[in-house]
């Protein structure tokens, strides 16, 4: 465990563990309202083979809760700072949900020079149908909201008294038969994020359109979807089709194929991710 303080004064809780002799480093970036604790089940399986870095993004988990920086671009800057602080010349990025958007923002601003590979975990390249999209284009990319519904959704799950909407939103992302203790654990992590700050971040996240970034990605990419996720697997297929050479893996219900496959099916997820990494060139010189 360690603490890294960002250039704008936010303490980030960082965990750096695992094998270092493989030469690979996996950097795991969690999604909106979650924390690095969501990786705890799969992390030992990955760390047995590779060095693994995970951290709580600002406003989440055990990291600082600032009033500023509720933007995906700032989260991407945090990722860039953390990896530089750890002396990583290149790494394998695994971004879950909003964490994938953090990766797209990093690529949009700085290119792929720091990445050996990128795993996009169940995140549409667009969440909201923008004015420059047709409804069909939005649906293909995974956009399921329009402007009015986005306002209502953000207000419902990001407000200061949003316990029930936040719980309902989390539940919608998981298998219907998930054990009660597991749901309670994830919701406890969810509530570590302050609602009003989280609402601002969620709006910024939801309003992004990353489709133009996809064709620019020139490192190996694994796109992951889930049969029982609230994110349509078709949107993940669309993403994979628009990233040159990308691989697609859609987990079935029995494999833990919800929005959290690494939590509900850690062994299957770890096997798939490690097989993908075994087929990539590895760290850059």
Short mmCIF file of C-alpha atoms in Angstrom, two decimals:
data_model
loop_
_atom_site.label_atom_id
_atom_site.label_comp_id
_atom_site.label_asym_id
_atom_site.label_seq_id
_atom_site.Cartn_x
_atom_site.Cartn_y
_atom_site.Cartn_z
CA UNK A 1 0.00 0.00 0.00
CA UNK A 2 1.17 3.53 -0.74
CA UNK A 3 -0.19 7.02 -1.18
CA UNK A 4 0.53 9.17 -4.20
CA UNK A 5 -0.35 12.87 -4.09
CA UNK A 6 -1.39 14.28 -7.46
CA UNK A 7 -0.18 17.60 -8.84
CA UNK A 8 -3.45 19.19 -7.71
CA UNK A 9 -3.14 17.87 -4.17
CA UNK A 10 -5.30 14.73 -4.06
CA UNK A 11 -4.06 11.66 -2.17
CA UNK A 12 -4.60 8.44 -4.13
CA UNK A 13 -4.51 5.05 -2.42
CA UNK A 14 -2.31 2.78 -4.56
CA UNK A 15 -1.62 -0.96 -4.34
CA UNK A 16 1.43 -2.40 -6.13
CA UNK A 17 1.86 -6.16 -5.90
CA UNK A 18 2.64 -9.36 -7.75
CA UNK A 19 5.42 -10.96 -9.74
CA UNK A 20 7.97 -8.69 -11.35
CA UNK A 21 10.04 -11.25 -13.24
CA UNK A 22 7.64 -11.42 -16.21
CA UNK A 23 8.45 -7.84 -17.16
CA UNK A 24 4.75 -7.01 -17.55
CA UNK A 25 2.77 -4.64 -15.37
CA UNK A 26 -1.03 -4.63 -15.37
CA UNK A 27 -2.72 -1.40 -14.28
CA UNK A 28 -6.33 -1.92 -13.20
CA UNK A 29 -8.68 1.09 -13.31
CA UNK A 30 -12.10 0.68 -11.70
CA UNK A 31 -15.39 2.21 -12.74
CA UNK A 32 -17.68 4.97 -11.50
CA UNK A 33 -18.62 4.68 -7.80
CA UNK A 34 -16.51 1.57 -7.24
CA UNK A 35 -12.96 1.08 -5.94
CA UNK A 36 -9.83 -1.01 -6.34
CA UNK A 37 -11.41 -3.45 -3.84
CA UNK A 38 -13.63 -4.75 -6.66
CA UNK A 39 -10.49 -6.35 -8.15
CA UNK A 40 -9.62 -8.26 -4.97
CA UNK A 41 -10.92 -11.63 -6.18
CA UNK A 42 -9.07 -11.61 -9.49
CA UNK A 43 -5.95 -9.74 -8.38
CA UNK A 44 -4.18 -12.75 -6.78
CA UNK A 45 -4.72 -14.78 -9.95
CA UNK A 46 -3.15 -12.05 -12.07
CA UNK A 47 -0.41 -11.22 -9.56
CA UNK A 48 0.79 -14.83 -9.61
CA UNK A 49 2.01 -14.14 -13.14
CA UNK A 50 2.58 -10.40 -13.40
CA UNK A 51 3.08 -7.19 -11.46
CA UNK A 52 -0.32 -5.61 -10.82
CA UNK A 53 -1.08 -2.00 -9.89
CA UNK A 54 -4.53 -0.93 -8.74
CA UNK A 55 -5.65 2.28 -7.10
CA UNK A 56 -8.70 4.15 -5.91
CA UNK A 57 -9.47 6.97 -8.30
CA UNK A 58 -10.03 10.39 -6.78
CA UNK A 59 -13.37 10.67 -5.03
CA UNK A 60 -13.58 6.88 -4.68
CA UNK A 61 -12.65 4.25 -2.14
CA UNK A 62 -9.91 5.28 0.28
CA UNK A 63 -8.54 8.07 -1.91
CA UNK A 64 -9.07 11.77 -1.27
CA UNK A 65 -12.50 13.31 -1.75
CA UNK A 66 -11.82 16.68 -3.39
CA UNK A 67 -14.37 19.22 -4.55
CA UNK A 68 -12.53 19.56 -7.87
CA UNK A 69 -11.52 17.29 -10.72
CA UNK A 70 -14.85 15.58 -11.39
CA UNK A 71 -13.91 14.97 -15.03
CA UNK A 72 -12.74 11.93 -16.98
CA UNK A 73 -9.84 13.99 -18.38
CA UNK A 74 -8.58 14.68 -14.84
CA UNK A 75 -8.84 10.97 -14.01
CA UNK A 76 -6.75 10.23 -17.09
CA UNK A 77 -4.17 12.74 -15.87
CA UNK A 78 -4.16 10.92 -12.52
CA UNK A 79 -3.48 7.63 -14.31
CA UNK A 80 -0.61 9.23 -16.21
CA UNK A 81 0.84 10.64 -12.99
CA UNK A 82 0.54 7.40 -11.01
CA UNK A 83 2.24 5.31 -13.69
CA UNK A 84 5.01 7.88 -14.11
CA UNK A 85 5.52 7.97 -10.34
CA UNK A 86 5.93 4.18 -10.35
CA UNK A 87 8.49 4.45 -13.15
CA UNK A 88 6.43 2.47 -15.66
CA UNK A 89 7.74 2.98 -19.17
CA UNK A 90 4.80 0.97 -20.51
CA UNK A 91 2.02 -1.20 -19.08
CA UNK A 92 -1.07 -3.25 -19.85
CA UNK A 93 -4.14 -1.16 -19.06
CA UNK A 94 -7.35 -2.83 -17.88
CA UNK A 95 -10.21 -0.33 -17.66
CA UNK A 96 -13.58 -1.34 -16.26
CA UNK A 97 -16.67 0.67 -17.21
CA UNK A 98 -15.73 4.34 -16.72
CA UNK A 99 -12.16 3.09 -16.29
CA UNK A 100 -12.19 2.25 -20.00
CA UNK A 101 -13.22 5.83 -20.72
CA UNK A 102 -10.26 6.97 -18.64
CA UNK A 103 -8.11 4.92 -21.01
CA UNK A 104 -9.74 6.44 -24.07
CA UNK A 105 -9.16 9.90 -22.64
CA UNK A 106 -5.50 9.07 -22.03
CA UNK A 107 -5.13 7.89 -25.63
CA UNK A 108 -7.02 10.93 -26.95
CA UNK A 109 -4.66 13.34 -25.18
CA UNK A 110 -1.35 11.47 -25.16
CA UNK A 111 -1.53 8.61 -27.66
CA UNK A 112 -0.77 4.94 -27.00
CA UNK A 113 2.96 5.28 -26.32
CA UNK A 114 2.63 4.20 -22.69
CA UNK A 115 0.46 1.15 -23.41
CA UNK A 116 1.49 -2.42 -24.18
CA UNK A 117 -2.16 -3.43 -24.45
CA UNK A 118 -5.62 -2.20 -23.49
CA UNK A 119 -8.53 -4.24 -22.14
CA UNK A 120 -11.90 -2.48 -22.48
CA UNK A 121 -14.21 -3.95 -19.89
CA UNK A 122 -17.93 -3.54 -20.65
CA UNK A 123 -18.01 0.17 -21.54
CA UNK A 124 -19.86 1.64 -24.55
CA UNK A 125 -17.95 4.19 -26.60
CA UNK A 126 -20.98 6.49 -26.26
CA UNK A 127 -23.58 6.46 -23.48
CA UNK A 128 -25.85 9.27 -24.71
CA UNK A 129 -27.26 9.89 -28.18
CA UNK A 130 -25.58 13.15 -29.17
CA UNK A 131 -27.02 15.70 -31.64
CA UNK A 132 -24.56 14.61 -34.33
CA UNK A 133 -25.68 10.96 -34.11
CA UNK A 134 -28.67 9.29 -35.64
CA UNK A 135 -30.59 7.09 -33.19
CA UNK A 136 -29.27 4.08 -35.07
CA UNK A 137 -25.66 5.23 -34.75
CA UNK A 138 -26.12 5.84 -31.05
CA UNK A 139 -27.71 2.46 -30.46
CA UNK A 140 -24.93 0.66 -32.34
CA UNK A 141 -22.29 2.25 -30.13
CA UNK A 142 -24.25 1.46 -26.97
CA UNK A 143 -25.92 4.80 -26.24
CA UNK A 144 -29.17 4.16 -24.38
CA UNK A 145 -29.93 7.65 -23.01
CA UNK A 146 -31.02 10.96 -24.49
CA UNK A 147 -30.46 14.38 -22.91
CA UNK A 148 -33.60 14.48 -20.71
CA UNK A 149 -33.15 10.93 -19.43
CA UNK A 150 -29.47 11.64 -18.72
CA UNK A 151 -30.42 14.60 -16.54
CA UNK A 152 -32.93 12.48 -14.64
CA UNK A 153 -30.56 9.54 -14.27
CA UNK A 154 -27.64 11.63 -13.01
CA UNK A 155 -29.89 13.49 -10.59
CA UNK A 156 -31.32 10.25 -9.25
CA UNK A 157 -28.12 8.28 -8.60
CA UNK A 158 -25.77 11.17 -7.81
CA UNK A 159 -27.75 13.22 -5.34
CA UNK A 160 -26.94 13.52 -1.63
CA UNK A 161 -29.98 11.39 -0.66
CA UNK A 162 -29.66 8.77 -3.36
CA UNK A 163 -29.23 5.59 -1.33
CA UNK A 164 -32.07 3.68 -3.00
CA UNK A 165 -31.36 4.78 -6.61
CA UNK A 166 -27.67 3.99 -6.21
CA UNK A 167 -28.49 0.56 -4.83
CA UNK A 168 -30.93 -0.11 -7.67
CA UNK A 169 -28.38 0.99 -10.28
CA UNK A 170 -25.70 -1.27 -8.81
CA UNK A 171 -28.12 -4.19 -8.66
CA UNK A 172 -28.99 -3.72 -12.34
CA UNK A 173 -25.35 -4.31 -13.25
CA UNK A 174 -25.07 -7.67 -11.48
CA UNK A 175 -26.45 -11.16 -11.87
CA UNK A 176 -29.87 -11.60 -10.31
CA UNK A 177 -28.63 -14.47 -8.14
CA UNK A 178 -25.55 -12.73 -6.75
CA UNK A 179 -25.13 -13.57 -3.03
CA UNK A 180 -26.44 -10.90 -0.67
CA UNK A 181 -23.05 -10.54 1.03
CA UNK A 182 -21.38 -9.81 -2.31
CA UNK A 183 -23.96 -7.18 -3.18
CA UNK A 184 -23.58 -5.59 0.25
CA UNK A 185 -19.80 -5.46 -0.17
CA UNK A 186 -20.02 -3.75 -3.56
CA UNK A 187 -22.59 -1.29 -2.29
CA UNK A 188 -20.40 -0.42 0.69
CA UNK A 189 -17.64 0.50 -1.77
CA UNK A 190 -20.17 2.42 -3.87
CA UNK A 191 -21.15 4.61 -0.93
CA UNK A 192 -17.56 5.71 -0.33
CA UNK A 193 -18.01 8.12 -3.26
CA UNK A 194 -19.77 11.38 -2.29
CA UNK A 195 -23.01 11.66 -4.25
CA UNK A 196 -22.91 15.30 -5.43
CA UNK A 197 -19.30 15.05 -6.64
CA UNK A 198 -20.10 11.70 -8.22
CA UNK A 199 -23.06 13.25 -10.06
CA UNK A 200 -20.76 15.79 -11.73
CA UNK A 201 -18.33 13.05 -12.72
CA UNK A 202 -21.11 10.82 -14.01
CA UNK A 203 -22.50 13.59 -16.20
CA UNK A 204 -19.06 14.29 -17.66
CA UNK A 205 -18.54 10.57 -18.25
CA UNK A 206 -21.95 10.00 -19.81
CA UNK A 207 -21.67 12.90 -22.24
CA UNK A 208 -18.43 11.75 -23.89
CA UNK A 209 -18.30 10.31 -27.41
CA UNK A 210 -15.15 8.23 -27.81
CA UNK A 211 -16.00 6.66 -31.18
CA UNK A 212 -13.40 8.71 -33.05
CA UNK A 213 -10.65 7.45 -30.71
CA UNK A 214 -11.25 3.77 -31.46
CA UNK A 215 -9.62 3.63 -34.94
CA UNK A 216 -6.51 5.37 -33.56
CA UNK A 217 -5.66 2.60 -31.10
CA UNK A 218 -2.60 0.76 -32.41
CA UNK A 219 -1.85 -1.61 -29.53
CA UNK A 220 -3.43 -5.03 -28.87
CA UNK A 221 -6.95 -4.64 -27.47
CA UNK A 222 -9.30 -7.06 -25.75
CA UNK A 223 -12.94 -5.94 -25.60
CA UNK A 224 -15.04 -7.66 -22.93
CA UNK A 225 -18.82 -7.93 -22.69
CA UNK A 226 -21.28 -9.93 -20.64
CA UNK A 227 -24.46 -11.78 -21.59
CA UNK A 228 -26.34 -10.54 -18.52
CA UNK A 229 -24.77 -7.09 -18.25
CA UNK A 230 -26.88 -3.95 -18.48
CA UNK A 231 -24.46 -2.99 -21.28
CA UNK A 232 -25.53 -4.67 -24.51
CA UNK A 233 -22.93 -7.16 -25.76
CA UNK A 234 -23.72 -5.84 -29.24
CA UNK A 235 -22.16 -2.50 -28.29
CA UNK A 236 -18.96 -4.31 -27.29
CA UNK A 237 -18.95 -6.14 -30.61
CA UNK A 238 -19.30 -2.75 -32.33
CA UNK A 239 -16.36 -1.39 -30.33
CA UNK A 240 -14.19 -4.39 -31.21
CA UNK A 241 -15.06 -3.99 -34.90
CA UNK A 242 -13.87 -0.37 -34.87
CA UNK A 243 -10.51 -0.94 -33.14
CA UNK A 244 -7.94 -2.37 -35.57
CA UNK A 245 -7.19 -5.99 -34.72
CA UNK A 246 -9.19 -6.02 -31.48
CA UNK A 247 -10.30 -9.28 -29.92
CA UNK A 248 -13.75 -9.77 -28.39
CA UNK A 249 -14.72 -11.94 -25.43
CA UNK A 250 -18.35 -12.08 -24.25
CA UNK A 251 -18.78 -13.98 -20.99
CA UNK A 252 -21.86 -16.13 -20.55
CA UNK A 253 -24.09 -16.05 -17.50
CA UNK A 254 -22.46 -19.20 -16.12
CA UNK A 255 -19.04 -17.57 -16.54
CA UNK A 256 -20.05 -14.56 -14.46
CA UNK A 257 -20.96 -12.46 -17.48
CA UNK A 258 -22.46 -9.45 -15.72
CA UNK A 259 -20.99 -5.94 -15.72
CA UNK A 260 -18.46 -7.30 -13.18
CA UNK A 261 -17.09 -10.53 -14.72
CA UNK A 262 -13.84 -10.24 -12.76
CA UNK A 263 -15.90 -10.23 -9.52
CA UNK A 264 -18.57 -12.79 -10.38
CA UNK A 265 -16.31 -15.13 -12.39
CA UNK A 266 -12.72 -14.27 -11.41
CA UNK A 267 -11.12 -17.55 -12.49
CA UNK A 268 -12.67 -17.48 -15.95
CA UNK A 269 -11.89 -13.80 -16.35
CA UNK A 270 -8.27 -14.21 -15.25
CA UNK A 271 -7.77 -17.10 -17.66
CA UNK A 272 -9.13 -15.07 -20.58
CA UNK A 273 -7.08 -11.99 -19.74
CA UNK A 274 -3.85 -13.93 -19.22
CA UNK A 275 -4.36 -15.82 -22.49
CA UNK A 276 -4.84 -12.50 -24.27
CA UNK A 277 -1.67 -11.10 -22.73
CA UNK A 278 0.27 -14.25 -23.63
CA UNK A 279 -0.59 -13.56 -27.25
CA UNK A 280 0.68 -9.95 -27.25
CA UNK A 281 4.27 -8.77 -27.79
CA UNK A 282 4.80 -7.59 -24.22
CA UNK A 283 6.58 -4.54 -22.81
CA UNK A 284 8.06 -2.04 -25.18
CA UNK A 285 11.82 -1.59 -25.20
#
